[in-house]
Amino acid sequence: MSEETVAQAPLKTGRFRWSIVALLFIATTVNYIDRTMLGLLAPSLEKELGWNENDYGNIVTAFQAAYALGFLVMGWLIDRFGPKIGYSIAICIWTIGHVAHGLAGSVASFMAARVVLGVGEAGHFPSVVRASSEWFPQKERAYAIGWVNSATTVGVILTAPTVALFMVTFGFDWRETFIVTGLFGGILLGLWIWLYSNPRESGKVSEAELAWIEHDPAEAVEKIGWSRVVSTREAWAFATAKFLTDPVWFLMLFWLPKYFASTYNVDLKVVLLPMIIMYLLSDVGSIGGGWLSSKLIQRGRSVNFARKVTAIVAGLCVLPLLFVSGLENMWLAVFLIGIALAGHQAFSSNLLSIPPDMFPKRAVASVIGLGGFCGGVGGMIMAKSTGLVLDATGGNYTLIFAACTVTYFVAVLAIHFLSPKLARVESI
């Protein structure tokens, strides 16, 4: 197929590759329902089980520590065995951890459940990016990842009605709800084993679509060890950005329900509209960030220009967090937080596209694993410090929100310093 024909391929070929995006979208939704449920139930569990802010901070920190360390293992596992086997193992582990919440009673047992959940869920994004690198060329990879990344917020939005369905409609208590919703992970595991394969083995991809998927320069087929990955500046460019920005998303995920409960006396598992507005705005950011980055590349801009300009635009969208703390108007706070979440998701979709830009497919999950580890460490620091700051300030979020707005610009500077051109790593 000629270069001109390949350039026009998206208009002429099949679109089976987008069914993989749909599968990953479903997987991400289940992942985030399981991850978010405890945060939504935290205000009522605190009353029932007698937790204070520091207790909850310790439970969140346990998840972050396991999530961080899990990335190192899962990234290697997925590169070693491929996303089909590696992600299947991850789904099994996190589903066991999710169900274990229903059997927990003390702070220590909740921490143990969160550890198992964190280890399993650490396999999610290495699998997503590795699968995206197998199914999408560079010109549309960020857009595909943006759609998958948007499912993180769909999962968050659906957590409240899921909890309401089982606890209000069916009359389950919170323990039974954790146990029964473990079925979601079992169904996901079956779908993944049944539907996922690489493009050449699927039997459902036309020759023209396969040519489009594989039209990026060929790579050497070889296994790449951890020591070779961690010795590159480019891997640390990604990892540093994850360390700086992932904590903001974890903060919103685990503490927003508590923020609205304490500031506006609103229970987000009952009053869904604020959550829906905020996270729908974040979906716009996730898809829009991937679209902007991909569109700039398709119009002839360098990958370096497209990724970094999109990251700066995304960082600007987070600045409204500066004005949230102390607002009496809840709906204005909802809108400003939603814009900030959109900025984070735009940044995240773009950032997740960078490892395949720089590394061969055989190393992508390991690089994502390194970045996820660093992001988890950052999230652990954020969780612990947030609990301490809130206890010390009587629940004031001003300092916490202000810190969040700075990190995206520092992350862009770190990426640029460590990888000025986002060039391919040829010596790995």
XYZ file of C-alpha atoms in Angstrom:
428
model
C 0.000 0.000 0.000
C 1.401 3.396 -0.958
C 2.189 6.088 1.607
C -0.591 8.276 0.174
C -3.135 5.477 0.497
C -2.070 4.739 4.052
C -2.459 8.417 4.972
C -6.075 8.251 3.807
C -6.747 4.824 5.298
C -9.112 5.906 8.101
C -11.639 6.992 5.459
C -11.516 3.721 3.538
C -10.773 0.893 5.941
C -12.843 -0.974 8.483
C -13.163 0.320 12.023
C -12.853 -2.874 14.024
C -10.057 -1.301 16.057
C -12.646 0.926 17.703
C -14.370 -2.147 19.144
C -11.191 -2.598 21.205
C -11.701 0.933 22.505
C -15.258 -0.056 23.475
C -13.945 -3.108 25.344
C -11.319 -1.028 27.149
C -13.999 1.582 27.910
C -16.115 -1.070 29.651
C -13.063 -2.350 31.537
C -12.179 1.148 32.734
C -15.740 1.754 33.892
C -15.735 -1.412 36.024
C -12.265 -0.576 37.344
C -13.394 2.831 38.564
C -16.688 1.667 40.056
C -14.678 -0.761 42.187
C -12.111 1.901 43.034
C -14.584 4.667 43.884
C -17.190 2.848 45.957
C -15.349 3.210 49.255
C -14.893 6.973 48.778
C -18.608 7.400 48.167
C -19.527 5.376 51.256
C -16.810 6.939 53.444
C -18.969 9.631 55.129
C -21.470 7.042 56.401
C -18.790 4.463 57.228
C -16.955 7.052 59.308
C -20.050 7.463 61.461
C -20.740 3.726 61.706
C -17.153 2.607 62.294
C -15.814 5.667 64.140
C -13.091 6.733 61.692
C -11.429 10.136 61.851
C -9.774 11.975 58.952
C -6.420 10.363 59.681
C -7.939 6.861 59.731
C -9.452 7.427 56.307
C -6.169 8.923 55.132
C -4.373 5.739 56.242
C -6.856 3.542 54.333
C -6.373 5.619 51.176
C -2.606 5.572 51.711
C -2.643 1.763 51.875
C -4.328 1.657 48.480
C -1.846 4.139 47.054
C 1.158 2.190 48.347
C -0.113 -1.091 46.914
C -1.156 0.610 43.687
C 2.302 2.108 43.314
C 4.188 -1.126 43.936
C 1.679 -3.075 41.883
C 2.525 -0.986 38.834
C 6.100 -2.219 38.879
C 4.974 -5.846 38.893
C 2.039 -5.469 36.518
C 3.956 -3.428 33.966
C 6.589 -6.145 33.742
C 3.944 -8.901 33.708
C 2.012 -7.343 30.826
C 5.143 -6.789 28.742
C 6.268 -10.342 29.523
C 3.012 -12.176 28.754
C 1.042 -9.619 26.764
C -2.125 -7.732 27.696
C -4.505 -10.670 27.269
C -2.937 -12.810 30.012
C -1.539 -9.963 32.097
C -4.805 -8.058 32.303
C -6.765 -11.234 33.071
C -4.573 -11.743 36.145
C -5.050 -8.109 37.156
C -8.861 -8.343 36.922
C -8.892 -11.459 39.126
C -6.771 -9.794 41.819
C -8.667 -6.522 42.012
C -12.054 -8.289 42.059
C -10.947 -10.337 45.075
C -9.841 -7.111 46.768
C -13.136 -5.394 45.983
C -15.214 -8.236 47.440
C -12.979 -8.288 50.544
C -14.272 -4.813 51.489
C -17.584 -6.449 52.321
C -15.855 -8.660 54.891
C -13.839 -5.855 56.554
C -14.666 -4.185 59.859
C -11.575 -2.497 61.287
C -9.275 0.125 59.825
C -6.600 -2.564 59.430
C -8.894 -4.936 57.518
C -10.028 -2.150 55.208
C -6.383 -1.316 54.588
C -5.739 -4.977 53.702
C -8.654 -5.015 51.248
C -7.414 -1.813 49.655
C -3.934 -3.338 49.273
C -5.290 -6.275 47.244
C -7.495 -3.932 45.206
C -4.549 -1.608 44.534
C -2.220 -4.367 43.330
C -4.813 -5.630 40.850
C -5.944 -2.239 39.617
C -2.336 -1.301 38.921
C -2.551 -3.577 35.880
C -5.263 -1.511 34.237
C -3.477 1.392 32.569
C -0.390 -0.571 31.495
C -2.833 -2.901 29.717
C -4.805 -0.009 28.209
C -1.758 1.732 26.768
C -0.098 -1.495 25.618
C -3.333 -2.573 23.881
C -3.717 0.899 22.341
C -0.161 0.758 21.030
C -0.974 -2.574 19.373
C -4.252 -1.420 17.828
C -3.674 2.254 16.923
C -1.004 4.169 15.001
C 0.581 7.251 16.500
C -1.681 9.649 14.574
C -4.849 8.564 16.390
C -3.545 6.837 19.516
C -4.086 9.800 21.852
C -7.660 10.163 20.618
C -8.321 6.468 21.281
C -6.740 6.685 24.739
C -8.799 9.822 25.395
C -12.013 7.876 24.850
C -10.846 5.055 27.113
C -9.643 7.522 29.736
C -13.057 9.222 29.706
C -14.511 5.995 31.109
C -12.743 6.728 34.404
C -15.309 9.429 35.006
C -18.167 7.318 33.665
C -17.201 4.776 36.312
C -17.199 7.463 38.981
C -20.604 8.754 37.840
C -22.106 5.261 37.772
C -20.832 4.397 41.250
C -23.556 6.394 42.997
C -26.506 4.896 41.081
C -24.905 1.463 41.440
C -24.744 1.885 45.211
C -28.290 3.291 45.242
C -29.568 0.381 43.148
C -28.277 -2.255 45.547
C -28.675 -0.418 48.858
C -31.934 1.490 48.263
C -33.801 -0.495 45.610
C -32.724 -4.021 46.638
C -32.201 -3.247 50.317
C -28.640 -4.578 50.605
C -26.341 -3.203 53.262
C -22.905 -1.867 52.343
C -21.226 -5.220 52.975
C -23.555 -7.089 50.654
C -23.165 -4.353 48.038
C -19.384 -4.802 47.909
C -19.778 -8.572 47.581
C -22.505 -8.567 44.912
C -20.815 -5.943 42.727
C -17.849 -8.289 42.496
C -19.885 -9.871 39.701
C -18.885 -6.954 37.477
C -15.259 -8.085 37.609
C -16.214 -11.668 36.781
C -18.206 -10.579 33.742
C -15.362 -8.306 32.613
C -12.875 -11.176 32.894
C -15.038 -13.338 30.642
C -15.410 -10.570 28.054
C -11.685 -9.855 28.019
C -10.656 -13.492 27.520
C -13.304 -13.942 24.835
C -12.809 -10.755 22.816
C -9.215 -9.502 23.110
C -6.343 -10.454 20.812
C -3.747 -8.552 18.815
C -4.779 -7.272 15.344
C -3.087 -10.020 13.322
C -4.609 -12.817 15.401
C -8.126 -11.394 15.649
C -9.284 -12.589 12.223
C -11.630 -9.598 12.032
C -9.341 -6.873 10.676
C -9.230 -6.161 6.958
C -5.890 -5.912 5.168
C -6.414 -2.193 4.640
C -7.171 -1.568 8.312
C -4.206 -3.692 9.365
C -1.976 -1.623 7.073
C -3.252 1.534 8.762
C -2.717 0.110 12.257
C 0.839 -0.980 11.391
C 1.920 1.919 9.189
C 4.240 3.418 11.817
C 7.928 2.442 11.357
C 8.632 -1.204 12.148
C 10.137 -2.087 15.509
C 12.613 -4.750 16.510
C 10.792 -7.657 18.145
C 12.594 -8.322 21.386
C 11.917 -8.471 25.095
C 13.222 -5.457 26.976
C 14.258 -5.724 30.619
C 13.578 -3.357 33.491
C 17.199 -2.294 33.778
C 17.133 -0.963 30.221
C 13.874 0.915 30.762
C 14.834 2.675 34.006
C 18.179 3.784 32.591
C 16.537 6.146 30.081
C 15.774 9.808 30.687
C 12.617 9.457 28.606
C 11.115 6.931 31.015
C 11.758 9.299 33.891
C 10.204 12.191 31.977
C 6.934 10.258 31.943
C 7.357 8.997 35.513
C 8.045 12.466 36.927
C 4.942 13.893 35.275
C 2.866 11.042 36.722
C 4.322 11.642 40.190
C 3.295 15.289 40.018
C -0.175 15.036 38.482
C -1.718 11.688 39.463
C -2.195 12.830 43.082
C -4.636 15.507 41.923
C -6.928 12.901 40.384
C -6.652 10.670 43.456
C -7.516 13.643 45.650
C -10.675 14.312 43.656
C -11.589 10.651 43.509
C -11.261 9.916 47.214
C -12.015 13.259 48.872
C -14.665 15.035 46.752
C -17.592 13.189 48.379
C -16.230 14.216 51.779
C -15.643 17.799 50.597
C -19.238 18.216 49.475
C -20.555 16.509 52.595
C -18.581 18.798 54.927
C -18.855 22.044 52.932
C -22.376 21.909 51.508
C -23.965 19.106 53.562
C -24.603 17.180 50.334
C -24.410 13.400 50.107
C -23.207 12.651 46.556
C -24.585 9.111 46.625
C -28.057 10.640 47.041
C -27.757 13.975 45.195
C -26.197 12.851 41.921
C -26.406 15.992 39.784
C -23.224 17.702 41.109
C -21.179 14.550 40.481
C -22.668 14.062 37.021
C -21.887 17.651 35.990
C -18.308 17.555 37.265
C -17.422 14.251 35.705
C -19.171 14.882 32.399
C -17.020 17.996 32.096
C -13.982 15.855 32.802
C -15.055 13.490 30.001
C -15.059 16.433 27.608
C -11.490 17.148 28.705
C -10.356 13.551 28.307
C -11.683 13.195 24.769
C -10.834 16.778 23.825
C -7.240 16.494 25.018
C -6.697 13.323 23.001
C -8.440 14.855 19.996
C -6.373 18.072 20.078
C -3.080 16.226 20.359
C -3.956 13.794 17.550
C -5.337 16.538 15.320
C -2.154 18.604 15.636
C -0.079 15.587 14.572
C -2.408 14.844 11.650
C -2.012 18.456 10.497
C 1.742 18.126 10.334
C 2.877 19.338 13.752
C 5.595 17.353 15.449
C 4.687 14.926 18.205
C 6.805 17.032 20.550
C 4.803 20.184 19.758
C 1.410 18.453 19.882
C 1.894 16.697 23.205
C 3.473 19.625 25.063
C 1.111 22.348 23.798
C -1.876 20.184 24.697
C -0.389 19.600 28.165
C -0.001 23.353 28.746
C -3.592 24.042 27.649
C -4.759 21.292 30.001
C -2.793 22.790 32.893
C -4.472 26.168 32.349
C -7.845 24.490 32.784
C -6.898 23.364 36.307
C -6.332 26.923 37.549
C -10.008 27.489 38.544
C -9.347 25.269 41.583
C -7.729 28.366 43.121
C -11.165 29.936 43.545
C -13.161 26.964 44.845
C -12.388 26.912 48.561
C -14.768 29.102 50.519
C -17.366 29.470 47.764
C -20.868 29.615 49.198
C -22.495 28.832 45.856
C -22.238 25.058 45.480
C -23.087 25.074 41.767
C -20.294 27.515 40.973
C -17.932 25.226 42.879
C -19.255 22.276 40.878
C -18.562 24.093 37.605
C -15.039 25.195 38.588
C -14.094 21.748 39.874
C -15.516 20.250 36.667
C -13.304 22.501 34.536
C -10.287 21.502 36.620
C -11.153 17.820 36.244
C -11.449 18.342 32.488
C -7.975 19.839 32.497
C -6.554 16.907 34.419
C -8.132 14.357 32.106
C -6.921 16.202 28.999
C -3.428 16.168 30.492
C -3.726 12.489 31.417
C -4.906 11.313 27.975
C -2.054 13.187 26.398
C 0.525 11.966 28.910
C -0.478 8.317 28.490
C 0.205 8.660 24.759
C 3.831 9.649 25.285
C 5.433 6.256 26.174
C 4.379 4.655 22.842
C 5.740 7.767 21.106
C 9.182 7.142 22.564
C 9.433 3.405 23.275
C 8.864 0.157 21.345
C 5.660 -1.750 22.141
C 7.573 -4.390 24.095
C 8.580 -1.755 26.662
C 5.415 0.348 26.836
C 3.724 -1.426 29.765
C 6.970 -1.348 31.759
C 7.295 2.407 31.213
C 3.645 2.875 32.182
C 4.360 0.720 35.218
C 7.271 2.915 36.266
C 5.129 6.019 35.807
C 2.233 4.443 37.665
C 4.534 3.550 40.549
C 5.700 7.142 40.792
C 2.126 8.405 40.471
C 1.067 6.043 43.236
C 3.860 7.280 45.490
C 2.720 10.833 44.810
C -0.865 9.832 45.556
C 0.212 8.180 48.806
C 1.969 11.370 49.876
C -1.116 13.383 48.889
C -3.491 11.084 50.800
C -1.482 11.204 54.010
C -0.782 14.936 53.819
C -4.414 15.734 52.962
C -5.663 13.939 56.059
C -3.123 15.744 58.242
C -3.813 19.167 56.685
C -7.579 18.777 57.066
C -7.243 17.694 60.679
C -4.918 20.664 61.359
C -7.046 23.281 59.580
C -10.492 22.116 60.577
C -11.323 20.816 57.095
C -10.047 23.780 55.038
C -9.085 22.790 51.464
C -7.523 26.101 50.349
C -3.874 25.038 50.605
C -4.592 21.634 49.063
C -6.387 23.072 46.019
C -3.702 25.718 45.517
C -0.971 23.061 45.432
C -2.894 21.126 42.783
C -2.867 24.022 40.300
C 0.931 24.273 40.154
C 1.815 20.669 39.444
C 0.842 20.516 35.751
C 3.198 23.296 34.710
C 6.035 21.807 36.739
C 5.296 18.480 35.022
C 5.563 20.026 31.542
C 8.887 21.600 32.487
C 10.140 18.248 33.777
C 9.125 16.465 30.570
C 10.806 19.129 28.454
C 13.989 19.050 30.510
C 14.299 15.259 30.422
C 13.105 14.790 26.832
C 13.346 18.057 24.878
C 12.149 16.508 21.599
C 10.192 13.429 22.756
C 12.432 11.527 20.350
C 12.271 7.758 19.898
C 14.587 5.834 22.212
C 16.856 4.034 19.759
C 19.518 2.686 22.100
C 17.293 0.761 24.486
